[in-house]
């Protein structure tokens, strides 16, 4: 989980590249399977934030340069809503957080779809890079 002014990003395991790229991710809403222990590695990209969803327990700070860890296990499917609980700048009030808990099969389908979207985007980028690489002359732009 990455806190940044002014949005929460949730990066799931499953990076296809060593630098972490290719991992499925989501903003604002973290989709999780029910009846499963979810471990969270909480970091910040800029300033201190605090992830707080009252129905799921206490506040967890995202502090630059540190990792904070917690876990949760949700039995009831549904939406759990919260808000950044540490004044982090002008957009703090808009820094909302939601956990969407769904049955495991639904979560697996969602995750597979996210991976598929990333694979499609990577394939499209590869085509675009090849096209750019085939062009001659610096700064030459193909007319669409
Ligand atoms: Cu905040």
Coordinates of C-alpha atoms and ligand atoms in Angstrom, one line a residue:
X1 CA 0.0 0.0 0.0
X2 CA 1.5 3.3 -1.1
X3 CA 0.2 6.6 0.4
X4 CA 0.8 9.6 -1.8
X5 CA -0.6 13.1 -2.1
X6 CA -3.6 12.5 -2.4
X7 CA -4.4 8.9 -3.2
X8 CA -3.9 5.4 -1.9
X9 CA -2.3 2.9 -4.3
X10 CA -2.6 -0.8 -3.7
X11 CA 0.0 -3.0 -5.5
X12 CA -0.7 -6.7 -5.5
X13 CA 1.9 -9.5 -5.7
X14 CA 2.6 -10.8 -9.1
X15 CA 5.2 -8.4 -10.7
X16 CA 6.3 -9.8 -14.1
X17 CA 9.6 -7.9 -13.9
X18 CA 12.3 -7.7 -11.2
X19 CA 11.8 -4.0 -10.6
X20 CA 8.2 -4.6 -9.5
X21 CA 6.7 -3.5 -12.8
X22 CA 3.8 -5.6 -14.2
X23 CA 2.2 -6.1 -10.8
X24 CA -1.5 -5.6 -10.7
X25 CA -2.5 -2.4 -8.8
X26 CA -5.5 -0.3 -8.0
X27 CA -6.1 3.2 -6.7
X28 CA -8.5 4.2 -3.9
X29 CA -10.4 0.9 -3.7
X30 CA -8.5 -2.2 -2.6
X31 CA -10.2 -5.4 -3.7
X32 CA -9.6 -8.3 -1.3
X33 CA -10.9 -11.8 -0.9
X34 CA -13.1 -12.6 2.1
X35 CA -12.1 -15.1 4.7
X36 CA -8.4 -14.6 3.8
X37 CA -5.6 -13.1 5.8
X38 CA -4.5 -10.0 3.9
X39 CA -1.0 -8.7 4.9
X40 CA -0.2 -5.1 4.1
X41 CA 3.2 -3.4 3.6
X42 CA 2.5 0.3 4.1
X43 CA 4.8 2.9 2.7
X44 CA 4.6 6.6 1.6
X45 CA 5.8 8.2 -1.5
X46 CA 6.0 11.7 0.0
X47 CA 4.6 12.8 3.4
X48 CA 3.0 11.0 6.3
X49 CA -0.5 9.6 5.7
X50 CA -2.7 7.5 7.8
X51 CA -4.9 4.8 6.4
X52 CA -8.0 4.5 8.5
X53 CA -11.1 2.4 7.8
X54 CA -12.9 2.5 11.2
X55 CA -14.8 -0.8 10.6
X56 CA -11.6 -2.6 10.0
X57 CA -9.7 -1.4 13.0
X58 CA -7.1 1.2 13.9
X59 CA -5.1 3.7 11.9
X60 CA -1.9 2.7 10.1
X61 CA 0.6 5.4 9.3
X62 CA 2.4 5.6 6.0
X63 CA 5.8 7.2 6.8
X64 CA 8.4 8.1 4.1
X65 CA 11.4 5.9 4.4
X66 CA 9.7 3.3 6.6
X67 CA 7.6 0.2 6.2
X68 CA 4.6 -0.4 8.4
X69 CA 2.9 -3.7 8.5
X70 CA -0.5 -4.9 9.4
X71 CA -3.0 -7.5 8.4
X72 CA -6.8 -8.0 8.2
X73 CA -9.3 -10.7 7.6
X74 CA -12.8 -9.8 6.5
X75 CA -15.6 -12.3 6.7
X76 CA -18.5 -10.2 5.3
X77 CA -18.4 -9.1 1.7
X78 CA -19.1 -5.5 1.1
X79 CA -17.6 -2.0 0.9
X80 CA -15.6 -0.6 3.9
X81 CA -15.0 3.1 3.7
X82 CA -12.4 5.3 5.3
X83 CA -10.4 8.4 5.0
X84 CA -6.7 9.5 5.4
X85 CA -6.5 10.4 9.1
X86 CA -3.3 12.5 9.0
X87 CA -3.3 16.0 7.6
X88 CA -1.1 15.5 4.6
X89 CA -1.6 18.6 2.5
X90 CA -4.2 20.6 0.6
X91 CA -5.9 17.5 -0.9
X92 CA -6.1 15.6 2.4
X93 CA -9.9 15.8 2.7
X94 CA -10.3 14.1 -0.7
X95 CA -7.9 11.2 0.2
X96 CA -10.5 8.5 0.7
X97 CA -9.9 4.8 1.0
X98 CA -12.2 1.9 0.3
X99 CA -11.8 -1.8 0.8
X100 CA -14.1 -4.0 -1.4
X101 CA -14.3 -7.5 0.1
X102 CA -15.5 -10.1 -2.3
X103 CA -15.7 -13.9 -2.3
X104 CA -12.4 -15.5 -3.3
X105 CA -13.5 -16.7 -6.7
X106 CA -14.6 -13.2 -7.6
X107 CA -11.3 -11.8 -6.3
X108 CA -9.3 -14.3 -8.4
X109 CA -11.4 -13.3 -11.5
X110 CA -10.8 -9.6 -10.8
X111 CA -7.0 -10.1 -10.4
X112 CA -6.8 -12.2 -13.5
X113 CA -8.6 -9.4 -15.4
X114 CA -6.2 -6.8 -14.1
X115 CA -3.2 -8.9 -15.2
X116 CA -4.8 -9.3 -18.6
X117 CA -5.2 -5.5 -18.9
X118 CA -1.5 -5.0 -18.0
X119 CA -0.4 -7.6 -20.5
X120 CA -2.5 -5.9 -23.2
X121 CA -1.0 -2.5 -22.3
X122 CA 2.5 -3.8 -22.3
X123 CA 2.0 -5.5 -25.7
X124 CA 0.6 -2.2 -27.1
X125 CA 3.6 -0.3 -25.7
X126 CA 5.9 -2.8 -27.3
X127 CA 4.3 -2.2 -30.7
X128 CA 4.5 1.6 -30.2
X129 CA 8.2 1.3 -29.2
X130 CA 9.0 -0.8 -32.2
X131 CA 7.2 1.7 -34.4
X132 CA 9.2 4.6 -32.9
X133 CA 12.4 2.6 -33.2
X134 CA 11.8 2.0 -36.9
X135 CA 11.5 5.7 -37.6
X136 CA 14.5 7.6 -38.9
X137 CA 15.6 11.0 -38.0
X138 CA 15.6 12.6 -34.6
X139 CA 12.3 14.2 -33.7
X140 CA 10.5 12.8 -36.7
X141 CA 6.8 12.3 -36.0
X142 CA 4.6 10.1 -38.0
X143 CA 1.5 11.8 -39.3
X144 CA -1.5 9.9 -38.0
Ligands
LIG1 CU1 -4.2 13.0 4.5

